[in-house]
Amino acid sequence: MRNQFRDWCAKHHAAVADAVVDSVAADHPTDAQLVAMARQYFKKFDNMAADPSMA
């Protein structure tokens, strides 16, 4: 279920599918919650100066 978006992108928009880094389970987050989740997820890569697509 979590990979449905990635699979859909691969079928319909291959360039976008390559940019999808990960999927995280969430139950209908608000816009603010979604932004907070993204910041939390990418903060660890900012701190390490790493590329999240290499994780």
XYZ file of N, CA and C in Angstrom:
165
model
N 0.807 -1.183 0.000
C 0.000 0.000 0.000
C 0.860 1.261 0.000
N 1.941 1.268 0.792
C 2.778 2.461 0.909
C 3.509 2.783 -0.389
N 3.709 1.814 -1.228
C 4.462 2.048 -2.459
C 3.570 2.316 -3.667
N 2.271 2.447 -3.453
C 1.360 2.684 -4.571
C 1.713 3.952 -5.330
N 2.031 5.030 -4.610
C 2.380 6.283 -5.281
C 3.637 6.113 -6.125
N 4.628 5.448 -5.553
C 5.876 5.229 -6.293
C 5.617 4.368 -7.540
N 4.796 3.341 -7.400
C 4.466 2.481 -8.539
C 3.693 3.248 -9.607
N 2.752 4.099 -9.162
C 1.978 4.904 -10.114
C 2.894 5.862 -10.863
N 3.817 6.497 -10.131
C 4.768 7.409 -10.769
C 5.649 6.675 -11.773
N 6.085 5.495 -11.417
C 6.944 4.724 -12.322
C 6.211 4.408 -13.623
N 4.916 4.168 -13.511
C 4.129 3.836 -14.694
C 3.793 5.065 -15.536
N 3.489 6.175 -14.879
C 2.988 7.349 -15.582
C 4.002 8.490 -15.719
N 4.944 8.598 -14.789
C 5.916 9.696 -14.793
C 7.253 9.168 -14.278
N 8.002 8.533 -15.123
C 9.231 7.860 -14.705
C 10.225 8.812 -14.051
N 10.324 10.045 -14.531
C 11.274 10.999 -13.954
C 10.927 11.317 -12.507
N 9.655 11.381 -12.189
C 9.223 11.652 -10.819
C 9.500 10.440 -9.939
N 9.303 9.257 -10.448
C 9.513 8.040 -9.660
C 10.947 7.964 -9.156
N 11.898 8.431 -9.947
C 13.297 8.410 -9.522
C 13.552 9.392 -8.385
N 12.713 10.418 -8.262
C 12.890 11.435 -7.227
C 12.219 11.059 -5.912
N 11.348 10.058 -5.925
C 10.676 9.638 -4.686
C 11.709 8.939 -3.812
N 11.931 9.503 -2.625
C 12.991 9.024 -1.743
C 12.513 7.890 -0.844
N 11.352 8.072 -0.244
C 10.868 7.107 0.736
C 9.375 7.317 0.915
N 8.735 6.412 1.610
C 7.338 6.597 1.978
C 7.217 6.355 3.476
N 6.347 7.135 4.093
C 6.157 7.058 5.536
C 4.676 6.872 5.803
N 4.346 5.942 6.659
C 2.950 5.703 7.004
C 2.398 6.883 7.794
N 1.242 7.376 7.375
C 0.576 8.475 8.077
C -0.917 8.365 7.811
N -1.703 8.781 8.784
C -3.144 8.684 8.666
C -3.753 10.059 8.458
N -3.837 10.519 7.227
C -4.447 11.792 6.838
C -3.913 12.976 7.637
N -2.610 13.283 7.519
C -2.059 14.408 8.278
C -2.566 15.742 7.729
N -2.600 16.747 8.611
C -2.918 18.100 8.165
C -1.713 18.629 7.393
N -1.884 19.774 6.758
C -0.757 20.369 6.034
C 0.410 20.644 6.972
N 0.110 21.180 8.140
C 1.169 21.485 9.109
C 1.871 20.220 9.585
N 1.116 19.153 9.809
C 1.712 17.892 10.238
C 2.590 17.309 9.132
N 2.153 17.435 7.900
C 2.931 16.933 6.765
C 4.257 17.677 6.645
N 4.220 18.992 6.793
C 5.444 19.790 6.751
C 6.371 19.399 7.897
N 5.813 19.216 9.096
C 6.626 18.819 10.248
C 7.268 17.453 10.022
N 6.518 16.531 9.443
C 7.064 15.205 9.154
C 8.213 15.295 8.151
N 8.043 16.117 7.126
C 9.093 16.270 6.118
C 10.339 16.897 6.734
N 10.149 17.914 7.551
C 11.301 18.553 8.203
C 12.036 17.569 9.093
N 11.288 16.783 9.866
C 11.903 15.800 10.750
C 12.653 14.744 9.942
N 12.050 14.285 8.846
C 12.663 13.243 8.029
C 13.976 13.730 7.410
N 13.945 14.941 6.829
C 15.123 15.429 6.118
C 16.152 16.076 7.031
N 15.796 16.392 8.271
C 16.747 17.004 9.191
C 17.955 16.107 9.426
N 17.721 14.808 9.541
C 18.848 13.905 9.789
C 19.832 13.925 8.625
N 19.351 14.140 7.413
C 20.254 14.195 6.266
C 20.958 15.543 6.190
N 20.282 16.612 6.609
C 20.922 17.923 6.665
C 22.065 17.893 7.663
N 21.835 17.266 8.813
C 22.871 17.193 9.844
C 24.072 16.394 9.383
N 23.864 15.390 8.561
C 24.958 14.554 8.080
C 25.486 15.025 6.734
N 24.820 16.034 6.135
C 25.158 16.506 4.795
C 25.138 15.342 3.818
N 24.124 14.501 3.963
C 23.993 13.303 3.135
C 22.892 13.488 2.117
N 22.841 12.598 1.180
C 21.806 12.575 0.149
C 20.758 11.549 0.554
N 19.500 11.979 0.812
C 18.486 11.027 1.263
C 18.174 9.931 0.254
N 18.455 10.160 -1.003
C 18.184 9.123 -1.995
C 19.192 7.977 -1.894
N 20.256 8.177 -1.159
C 21.267 7.132 -1.006
C 20.995 6.267 0.221
N 19.970 6.615 1.009
C 19.664 5.857 2.231
C 19.051 4.523 1.908
